[in-house]
Tab-separated table of C-alpha atoms and ligand atoms in Angstrom:
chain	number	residue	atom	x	y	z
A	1	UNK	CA	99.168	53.910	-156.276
A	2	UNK	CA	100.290	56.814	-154.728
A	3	UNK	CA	97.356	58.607	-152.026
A	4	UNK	CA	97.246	60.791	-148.825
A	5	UNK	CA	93.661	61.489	-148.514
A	6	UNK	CA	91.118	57.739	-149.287
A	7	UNK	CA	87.557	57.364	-149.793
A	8	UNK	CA	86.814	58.403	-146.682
A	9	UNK	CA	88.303	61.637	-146.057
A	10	UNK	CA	90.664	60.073	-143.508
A	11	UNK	CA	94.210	61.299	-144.172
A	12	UNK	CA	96.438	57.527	-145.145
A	13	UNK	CA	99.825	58.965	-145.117
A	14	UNK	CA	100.454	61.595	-142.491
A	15	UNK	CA	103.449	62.455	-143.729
A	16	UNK	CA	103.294	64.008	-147.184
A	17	UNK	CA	100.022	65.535	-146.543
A	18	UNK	CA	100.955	69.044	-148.204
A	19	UNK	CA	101.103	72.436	-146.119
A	20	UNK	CA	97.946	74.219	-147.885
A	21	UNK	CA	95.750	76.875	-145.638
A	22	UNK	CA	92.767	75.913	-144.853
A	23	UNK	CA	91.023	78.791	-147.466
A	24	UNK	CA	92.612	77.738	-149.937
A	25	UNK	CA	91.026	74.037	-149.616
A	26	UNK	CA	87.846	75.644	-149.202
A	27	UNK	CA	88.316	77.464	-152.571
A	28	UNK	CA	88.979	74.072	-154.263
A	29	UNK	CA	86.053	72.491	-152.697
A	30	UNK	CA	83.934	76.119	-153.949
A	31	UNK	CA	85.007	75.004	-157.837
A	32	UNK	CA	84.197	71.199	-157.614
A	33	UNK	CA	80.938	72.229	-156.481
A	34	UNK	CA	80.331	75.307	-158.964
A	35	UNK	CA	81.835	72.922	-161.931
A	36	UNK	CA	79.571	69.779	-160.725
A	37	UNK	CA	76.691	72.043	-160.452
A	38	UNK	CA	77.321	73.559	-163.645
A	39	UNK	CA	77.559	69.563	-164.868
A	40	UNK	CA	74.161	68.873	-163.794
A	41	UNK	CA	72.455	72.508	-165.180
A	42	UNK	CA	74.717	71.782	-168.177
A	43	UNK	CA	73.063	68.100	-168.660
A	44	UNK	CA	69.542	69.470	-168.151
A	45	UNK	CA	69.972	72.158	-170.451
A	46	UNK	CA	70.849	70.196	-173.379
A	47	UNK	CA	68.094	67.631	-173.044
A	48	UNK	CA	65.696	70.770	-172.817
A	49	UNK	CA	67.469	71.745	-176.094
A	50	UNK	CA	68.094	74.747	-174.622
A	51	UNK	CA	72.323	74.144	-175.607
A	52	UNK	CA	73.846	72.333	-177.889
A	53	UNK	CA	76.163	70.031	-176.303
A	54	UNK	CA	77.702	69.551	-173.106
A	55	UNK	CA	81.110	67.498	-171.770
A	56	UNK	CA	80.958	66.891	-167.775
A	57	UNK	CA	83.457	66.898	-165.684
A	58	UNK	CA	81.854	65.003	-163.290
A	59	UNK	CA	83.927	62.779	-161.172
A	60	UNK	CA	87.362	64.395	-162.254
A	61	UNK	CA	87.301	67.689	-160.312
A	62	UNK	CA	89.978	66.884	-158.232
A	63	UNK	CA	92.261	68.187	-161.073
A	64	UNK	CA	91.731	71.523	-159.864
A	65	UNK	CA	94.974	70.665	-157.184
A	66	UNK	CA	96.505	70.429	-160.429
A	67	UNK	CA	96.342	74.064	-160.948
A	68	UNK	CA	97.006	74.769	-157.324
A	69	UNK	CA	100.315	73.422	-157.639
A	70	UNK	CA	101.589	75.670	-160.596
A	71	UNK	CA	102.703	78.763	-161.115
A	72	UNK	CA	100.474	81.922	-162.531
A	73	UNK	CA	102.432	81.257	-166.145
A	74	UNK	CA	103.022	77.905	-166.447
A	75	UNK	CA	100.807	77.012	-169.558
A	76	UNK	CA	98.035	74.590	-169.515
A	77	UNK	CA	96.771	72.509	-172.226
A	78	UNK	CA	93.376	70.880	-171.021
A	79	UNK	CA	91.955	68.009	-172.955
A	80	UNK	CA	88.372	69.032	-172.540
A	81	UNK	CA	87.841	67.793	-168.858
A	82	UNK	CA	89.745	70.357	-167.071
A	83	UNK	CA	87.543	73.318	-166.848
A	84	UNK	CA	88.171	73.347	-163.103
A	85	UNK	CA	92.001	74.720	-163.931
A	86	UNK	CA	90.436	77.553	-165.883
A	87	UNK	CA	88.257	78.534	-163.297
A	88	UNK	CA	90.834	78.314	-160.661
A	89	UNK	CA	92.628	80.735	-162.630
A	90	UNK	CA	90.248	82.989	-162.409
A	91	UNK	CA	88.212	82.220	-165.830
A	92	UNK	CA	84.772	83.251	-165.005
A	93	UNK	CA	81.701	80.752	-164.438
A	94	UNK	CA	79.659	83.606	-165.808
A	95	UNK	CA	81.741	83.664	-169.485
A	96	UNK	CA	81.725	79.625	-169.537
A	97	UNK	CA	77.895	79.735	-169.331
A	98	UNK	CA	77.858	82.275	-171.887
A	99	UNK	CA	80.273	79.752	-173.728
A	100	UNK	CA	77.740	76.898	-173.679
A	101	UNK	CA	75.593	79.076	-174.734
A	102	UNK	CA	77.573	79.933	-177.548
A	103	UNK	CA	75.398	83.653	-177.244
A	104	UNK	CA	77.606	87.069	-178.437
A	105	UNK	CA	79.178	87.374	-175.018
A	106	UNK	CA	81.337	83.642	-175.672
A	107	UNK	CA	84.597	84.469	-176.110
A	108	UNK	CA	85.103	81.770	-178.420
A	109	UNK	CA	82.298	83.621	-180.472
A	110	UNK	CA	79.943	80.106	-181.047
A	111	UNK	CA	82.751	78.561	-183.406
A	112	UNK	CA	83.918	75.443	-180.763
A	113	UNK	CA	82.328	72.946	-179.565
A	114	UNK	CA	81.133	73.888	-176.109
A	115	UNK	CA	83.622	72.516	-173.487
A	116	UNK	CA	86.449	73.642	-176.151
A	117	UNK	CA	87.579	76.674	-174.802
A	118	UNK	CA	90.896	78.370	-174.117
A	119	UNK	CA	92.440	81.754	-172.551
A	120	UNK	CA	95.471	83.787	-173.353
A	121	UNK	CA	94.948	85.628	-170.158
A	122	UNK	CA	94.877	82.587	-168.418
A	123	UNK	CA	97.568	80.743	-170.214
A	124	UNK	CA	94.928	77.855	-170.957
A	125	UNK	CA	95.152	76.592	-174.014
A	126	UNK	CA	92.308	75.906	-176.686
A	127	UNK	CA	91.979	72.039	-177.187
A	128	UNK	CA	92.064	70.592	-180.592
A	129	UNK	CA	89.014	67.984	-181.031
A	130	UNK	CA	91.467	65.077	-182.455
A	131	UNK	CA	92.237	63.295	-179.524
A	132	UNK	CA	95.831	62.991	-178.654
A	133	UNK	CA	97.168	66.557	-180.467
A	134	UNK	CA	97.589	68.523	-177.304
A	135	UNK	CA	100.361	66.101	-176.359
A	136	UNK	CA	102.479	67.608	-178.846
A	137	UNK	CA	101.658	71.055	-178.792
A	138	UNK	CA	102.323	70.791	-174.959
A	139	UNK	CA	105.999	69.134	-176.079
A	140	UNK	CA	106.338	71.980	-178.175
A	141	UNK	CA	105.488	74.833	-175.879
A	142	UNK	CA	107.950	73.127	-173.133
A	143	UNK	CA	110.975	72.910	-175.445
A	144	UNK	CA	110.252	76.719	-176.261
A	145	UNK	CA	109.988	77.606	-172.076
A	146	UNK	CA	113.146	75.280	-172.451
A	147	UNK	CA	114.262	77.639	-175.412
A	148	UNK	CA	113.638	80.679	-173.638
A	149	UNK	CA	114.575	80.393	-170.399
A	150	UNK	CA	111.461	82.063	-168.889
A	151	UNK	CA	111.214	78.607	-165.994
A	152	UNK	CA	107.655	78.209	-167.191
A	153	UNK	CA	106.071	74.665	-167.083
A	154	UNK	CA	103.537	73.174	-169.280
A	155	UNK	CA	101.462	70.719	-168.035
A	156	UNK	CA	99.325	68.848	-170.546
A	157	UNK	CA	96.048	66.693	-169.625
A	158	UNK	CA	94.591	63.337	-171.653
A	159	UNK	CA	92.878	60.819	-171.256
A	160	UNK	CA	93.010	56.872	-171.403
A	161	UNK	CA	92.307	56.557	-174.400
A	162	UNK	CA	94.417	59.012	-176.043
A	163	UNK	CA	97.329	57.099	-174.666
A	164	UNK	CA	97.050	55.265	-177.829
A	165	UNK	CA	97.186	57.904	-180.412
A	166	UNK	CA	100.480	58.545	-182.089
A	167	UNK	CA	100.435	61.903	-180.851
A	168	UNK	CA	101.413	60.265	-177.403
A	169	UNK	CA	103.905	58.611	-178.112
A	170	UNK	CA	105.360	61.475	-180.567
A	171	UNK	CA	104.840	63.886	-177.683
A	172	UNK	CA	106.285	62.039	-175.168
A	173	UNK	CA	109.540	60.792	-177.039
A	174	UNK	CA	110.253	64.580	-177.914
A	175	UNK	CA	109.652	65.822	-174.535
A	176	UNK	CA	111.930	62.588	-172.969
A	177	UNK	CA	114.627	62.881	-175.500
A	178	UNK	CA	114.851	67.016	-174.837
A	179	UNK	CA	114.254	66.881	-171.360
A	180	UNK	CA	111.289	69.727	-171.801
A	181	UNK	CA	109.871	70.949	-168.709
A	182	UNK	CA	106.676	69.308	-169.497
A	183	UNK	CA	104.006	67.373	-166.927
A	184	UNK	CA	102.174	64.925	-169.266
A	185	UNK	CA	99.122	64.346	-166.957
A	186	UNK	CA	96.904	60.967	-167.784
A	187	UNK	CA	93.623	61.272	-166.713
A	188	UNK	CA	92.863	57.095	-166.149
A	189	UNK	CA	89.073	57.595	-166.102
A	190	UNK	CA	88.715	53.977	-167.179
A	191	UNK	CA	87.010	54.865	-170.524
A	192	UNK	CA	87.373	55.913	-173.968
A	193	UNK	CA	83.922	56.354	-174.868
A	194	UNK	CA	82.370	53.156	-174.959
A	195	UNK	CA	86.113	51.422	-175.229
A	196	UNK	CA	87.280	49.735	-171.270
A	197	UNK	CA	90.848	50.589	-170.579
A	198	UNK	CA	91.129	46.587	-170.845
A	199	UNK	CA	90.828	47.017	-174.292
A	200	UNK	CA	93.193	50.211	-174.787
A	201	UNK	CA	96.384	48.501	-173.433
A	202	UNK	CA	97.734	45.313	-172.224
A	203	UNK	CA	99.910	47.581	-170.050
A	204	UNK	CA	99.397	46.658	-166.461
A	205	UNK	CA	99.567	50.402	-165.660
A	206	UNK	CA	99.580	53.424	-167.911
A	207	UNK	CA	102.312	54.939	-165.889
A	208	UNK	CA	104.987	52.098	-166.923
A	209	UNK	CA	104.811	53.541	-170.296
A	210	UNK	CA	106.731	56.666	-168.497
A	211	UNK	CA	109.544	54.262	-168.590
A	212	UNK	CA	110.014	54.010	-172.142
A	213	UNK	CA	110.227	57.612	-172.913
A	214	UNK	CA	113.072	57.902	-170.571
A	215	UNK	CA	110.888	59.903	-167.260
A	216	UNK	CA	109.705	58.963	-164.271
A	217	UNK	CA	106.111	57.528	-164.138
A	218	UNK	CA	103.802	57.514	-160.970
A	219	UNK	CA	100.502	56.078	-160.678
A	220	UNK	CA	98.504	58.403	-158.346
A	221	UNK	CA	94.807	58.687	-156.299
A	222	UNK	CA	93.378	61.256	-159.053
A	223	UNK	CA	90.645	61.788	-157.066
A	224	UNK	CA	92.814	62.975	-154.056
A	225	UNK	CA	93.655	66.506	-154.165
A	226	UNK	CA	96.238	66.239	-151.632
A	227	UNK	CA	97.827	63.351	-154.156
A	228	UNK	CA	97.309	65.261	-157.285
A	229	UNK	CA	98.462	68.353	-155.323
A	230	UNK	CA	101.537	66.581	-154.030
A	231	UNK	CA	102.703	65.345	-157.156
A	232	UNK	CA	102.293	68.109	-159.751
A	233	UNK	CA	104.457	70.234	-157.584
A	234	UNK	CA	106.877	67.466	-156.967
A	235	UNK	CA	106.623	67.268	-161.028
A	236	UNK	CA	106.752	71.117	-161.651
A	237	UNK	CA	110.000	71.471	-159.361
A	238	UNK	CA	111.962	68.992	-161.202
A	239	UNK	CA	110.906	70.650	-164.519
A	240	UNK	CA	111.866	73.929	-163.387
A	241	UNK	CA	115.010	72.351	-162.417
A	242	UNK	CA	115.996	71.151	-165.828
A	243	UNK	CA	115.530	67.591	-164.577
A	244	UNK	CA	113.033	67.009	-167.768
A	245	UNK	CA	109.338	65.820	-167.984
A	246	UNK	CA	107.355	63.554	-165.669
A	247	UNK	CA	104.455	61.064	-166.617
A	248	UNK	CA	101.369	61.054	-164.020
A	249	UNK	CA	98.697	58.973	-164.178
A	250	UNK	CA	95.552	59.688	-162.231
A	251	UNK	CA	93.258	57.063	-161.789
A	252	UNK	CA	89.949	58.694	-161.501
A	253	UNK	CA	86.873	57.663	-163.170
A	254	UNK	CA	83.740	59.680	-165.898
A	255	UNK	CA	80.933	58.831	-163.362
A	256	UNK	CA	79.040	60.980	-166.179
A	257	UNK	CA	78.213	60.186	-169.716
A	258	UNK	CA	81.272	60.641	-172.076
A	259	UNK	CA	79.568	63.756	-173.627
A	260	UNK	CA	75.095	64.871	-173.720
A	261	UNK	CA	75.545	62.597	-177.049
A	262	UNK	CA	76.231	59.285	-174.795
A	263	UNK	CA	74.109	56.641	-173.038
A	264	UNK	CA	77.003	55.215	-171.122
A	265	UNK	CA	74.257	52.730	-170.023
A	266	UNK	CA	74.622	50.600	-172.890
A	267	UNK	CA	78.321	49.557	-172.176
A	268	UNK	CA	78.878	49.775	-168.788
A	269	UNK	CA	77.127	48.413	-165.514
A	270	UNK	CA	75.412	50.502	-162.835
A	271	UNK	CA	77.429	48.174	-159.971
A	272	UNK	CA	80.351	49.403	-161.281
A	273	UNK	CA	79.418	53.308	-161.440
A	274	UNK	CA	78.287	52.934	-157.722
A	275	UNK	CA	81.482	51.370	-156.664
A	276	UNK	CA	83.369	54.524	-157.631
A	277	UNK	CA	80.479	57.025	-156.717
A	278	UNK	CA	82.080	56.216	-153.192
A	279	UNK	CA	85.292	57.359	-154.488
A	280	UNK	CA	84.519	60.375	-155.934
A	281	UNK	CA	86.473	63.355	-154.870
A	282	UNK	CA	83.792	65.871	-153.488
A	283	UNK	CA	82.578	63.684	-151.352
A	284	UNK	CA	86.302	63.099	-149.653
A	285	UNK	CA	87.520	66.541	-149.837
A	286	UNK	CA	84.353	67.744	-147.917
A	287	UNK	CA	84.443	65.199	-145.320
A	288	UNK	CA	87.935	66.006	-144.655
A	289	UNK	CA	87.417	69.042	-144.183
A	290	UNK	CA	84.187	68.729	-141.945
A	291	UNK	CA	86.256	66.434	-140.198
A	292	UNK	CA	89.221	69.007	-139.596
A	293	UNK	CA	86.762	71.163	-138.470
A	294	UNK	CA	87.531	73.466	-141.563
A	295	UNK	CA	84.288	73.427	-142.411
A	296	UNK	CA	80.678	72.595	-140.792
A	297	UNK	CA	77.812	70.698	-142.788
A	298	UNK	CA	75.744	73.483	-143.146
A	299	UNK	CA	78.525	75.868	-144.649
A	300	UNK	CA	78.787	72.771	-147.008
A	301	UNK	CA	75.039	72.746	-148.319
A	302	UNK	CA	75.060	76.561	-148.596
A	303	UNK	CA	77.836	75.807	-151.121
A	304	UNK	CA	75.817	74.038	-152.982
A	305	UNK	CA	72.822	76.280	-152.730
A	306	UNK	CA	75.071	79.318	-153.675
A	307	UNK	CA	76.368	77.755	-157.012
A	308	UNK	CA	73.086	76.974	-157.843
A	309	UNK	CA	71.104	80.208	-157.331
A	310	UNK	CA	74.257	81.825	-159.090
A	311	UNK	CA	74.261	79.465	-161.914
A	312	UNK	CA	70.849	79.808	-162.695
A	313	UNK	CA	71.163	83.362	-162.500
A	314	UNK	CA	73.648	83.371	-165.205
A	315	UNK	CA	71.983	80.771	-167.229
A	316	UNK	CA	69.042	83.196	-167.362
A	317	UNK	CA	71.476	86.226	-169.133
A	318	UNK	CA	73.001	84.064	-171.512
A	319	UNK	CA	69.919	82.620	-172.610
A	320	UNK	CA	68.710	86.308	-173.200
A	321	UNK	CA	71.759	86.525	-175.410
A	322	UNK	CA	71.754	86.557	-179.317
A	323	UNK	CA	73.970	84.377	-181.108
A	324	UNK	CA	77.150	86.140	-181.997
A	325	UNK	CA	77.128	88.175	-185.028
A	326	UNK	CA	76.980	86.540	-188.572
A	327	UNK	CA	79.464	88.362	-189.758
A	328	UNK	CA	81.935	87.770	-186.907
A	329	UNK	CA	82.417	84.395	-188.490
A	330	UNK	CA	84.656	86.220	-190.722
A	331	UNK	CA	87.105	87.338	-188.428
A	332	UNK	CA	90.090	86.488	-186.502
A	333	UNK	CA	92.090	84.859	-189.369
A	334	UNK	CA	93.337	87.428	-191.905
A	335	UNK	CA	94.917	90.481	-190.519
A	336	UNK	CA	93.396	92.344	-193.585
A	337	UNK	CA	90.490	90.578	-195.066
A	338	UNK	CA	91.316	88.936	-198.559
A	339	UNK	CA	88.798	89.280	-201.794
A	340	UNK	CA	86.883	85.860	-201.478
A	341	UNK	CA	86.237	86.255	-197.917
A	342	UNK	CA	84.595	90.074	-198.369
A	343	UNK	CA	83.098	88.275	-201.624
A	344	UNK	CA	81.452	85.711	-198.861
A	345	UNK	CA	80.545	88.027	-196.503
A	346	UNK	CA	78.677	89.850	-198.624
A	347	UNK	CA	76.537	87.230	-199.769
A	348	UNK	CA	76.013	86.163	-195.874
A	349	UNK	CA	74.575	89.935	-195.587
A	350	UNK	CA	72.064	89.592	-199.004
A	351	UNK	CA	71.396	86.132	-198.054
A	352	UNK	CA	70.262	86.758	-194.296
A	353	UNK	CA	69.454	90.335	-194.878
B	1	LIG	C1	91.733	61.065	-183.404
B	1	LIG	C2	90.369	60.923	-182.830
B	1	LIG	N1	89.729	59.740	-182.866
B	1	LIG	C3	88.499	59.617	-182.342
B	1	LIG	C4	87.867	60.692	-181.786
B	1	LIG	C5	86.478	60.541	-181.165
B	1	LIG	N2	86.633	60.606	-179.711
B	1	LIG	C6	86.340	61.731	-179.027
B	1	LIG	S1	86.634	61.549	-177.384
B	1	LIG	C7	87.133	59.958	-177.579
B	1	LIG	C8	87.551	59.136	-176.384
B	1	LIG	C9	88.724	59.675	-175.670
B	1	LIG	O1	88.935	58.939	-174.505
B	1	LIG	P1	89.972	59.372	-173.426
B	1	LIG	O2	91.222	59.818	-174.077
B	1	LIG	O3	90.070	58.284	-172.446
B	1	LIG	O4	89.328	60.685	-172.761
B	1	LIG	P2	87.967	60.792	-171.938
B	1	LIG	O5	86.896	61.161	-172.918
B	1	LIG	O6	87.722	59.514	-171.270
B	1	LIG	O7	88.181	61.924	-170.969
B	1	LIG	C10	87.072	59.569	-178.912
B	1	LIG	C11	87.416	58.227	-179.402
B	1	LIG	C12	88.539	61.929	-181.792
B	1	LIG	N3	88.010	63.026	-181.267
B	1	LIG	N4	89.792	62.036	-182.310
B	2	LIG	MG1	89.095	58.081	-170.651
């Protein structure tokens, strides 16, 4: 398994430790701690029935070196744990609270599930709920960069599980046999729900299956920035080269519940949550950077406290919010609204007044 930066903070392989300024580290640190506030808000929130639903990313974040490494238009397709690409973008924390929220001011107007959302602006693509069907939409959107000529990468996020949908191995034979400038990105975070990854493959490692498909396959540290970093760019340069897809897999692990619906309690133990609560990626980034004298412990907690206040803040305008307009349910799909629809909408107006 490939990994600069271990559990500790303490830099394991001096010599591909990636040239990044010290700001810009700090500014990945910033998001993990906005998104794993926003987690724990996000959690509260929906057992005060307050929201709906909520997905954490807890435990992941270090997929936000993911970002780092591409370019402005490379397109991303998230699965649903990669909000911390969005936000590095430049997608706002304020607008993804409005989003759980699903209040008038979420772009996706209240129609996907919370956690679902995309941006044009940001080239960060909507995610389809079927597990799996990004994989092929990412295969697609490569072959047209590949088409076009514009040098853009795709990189596409999944998890474990969805390594055994067909859409993987669909995706992944298209974008081997047409050498697409794709980055199929595995998120390893041990489960599928309720489902080990003991019980999702006999494969000793998901990255063998790279082999098959005809692309390199590297197991990585994916809660290592510096390894994620590293290897997305490595990834992203042969793409833009023409030298075809890579498979990464990045062993991380959901030290949250799968979604607010789960009580991950009833499959899994608490010894083994601890063992990789030591692992998790916050915790190394900031102590390498307290230990490179980047950063002091107090600038640390006032991260924390910052993200908090400025959550809540925002938490208290969307709640203030109305839902989106009825009527804007009826929009967005026909460039000139067809009889049955006005038909419908009317009856929404009479109906609700
Ligand atoms: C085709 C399909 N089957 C089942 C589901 C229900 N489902 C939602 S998430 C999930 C588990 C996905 O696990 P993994 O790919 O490892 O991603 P993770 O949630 O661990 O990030 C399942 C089975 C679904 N959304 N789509
Ligand atoms: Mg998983």
């Amino acid at each position: 398994m490939f990994q600069i930066l271990n559990e500790d903070g303490i830099v394991k392989d001096q010599e591909n430790v990636p040239k990044i300024p010290a700001k810009e580290l700090v500014k990945w640190l910033e998001l993990m701690i906005a998104l794993r506030t926003l987690d724990q808000k996000g959690m509260r929130l929906q057992r005060q029935g307050r929201i709906g639903f909520h997905i954490p990313t807890t435990g992941q974040e270090a997929h936000v070196a993911a970002a780092a490494a591409l370019k402005k238009n490379d397109w991303i397709f998230p699965a649903y744990r990669e909000h911390a690409c969005a936000l590095y973008r430049g997608y706002s924390l304020k607008t993804l609270v409005h989003h759980l929220f699903a209040n008038d001011m979420d772009p996706e107007k209240g129609r996907r599930l919370p956690g679902l959302f995309g941006s044009k602006e940001h080239n960060f693509v909507n995610p389809s709920a079927p597990i799996g069907t990004q994989i092929i939409q990412a295969s697609g959107a490569a072959y047209g960069a590949k088409y076009l000529k514009d040098g853009n990468v795709v990189i596409v996020f999944f998890g474990d599980g969805a390594t055994s949908s067909n859409d993987f191995h669909s995706g992944m034979n298209f974008g081997g046999v047409f050498k697409v400038p794709a980055i199929y990105y595995c998120q390893n975070n041990q489960w599928a729900i309720s489902v080990p990854l003991r019980r999702q493959t006999a494969a000793k490692r998901l990255a063998d299956k790279a082999l098959g498909y005809g692309m390199p396959g590297i197991q990585i540290d994916g809660n290592d920035v510096f390894a994620v970093y590293s290897q997305v760019t490595q990834a992203a340069e042969r793409a833009r080269k023409g030298e075809g897809p890579t498979f990464i897999e990045a062993v991380t692990y959901r030290l949250g519940p799968h979604t607010s619906s789960d009580d991950p309690s009833r499959y899994r133990s608490e010894e083994e949550v601890k063992i990789w609560r030591n692992k998790e990626p916050i915790r190394r980034l900031k102590l390498y950077l307290i230990n490179s004298g980047i950063i002091t412990e107090k600038e640390e907690n006032a991260l924390w406290e910052r993200y908090d206040k400025e959550i809540t803040q925002y938490i208290k305008e969307a709640e203030k919010r109305p839902p989106p307009p009825l009527d804007s349910m009826f929009d967005d799909v026909y460039e000139e609204m067809p009889w049955h629809l006005k038909e419908q909408l009317n009856e929404v107006k009479r109906f609700f007044g």
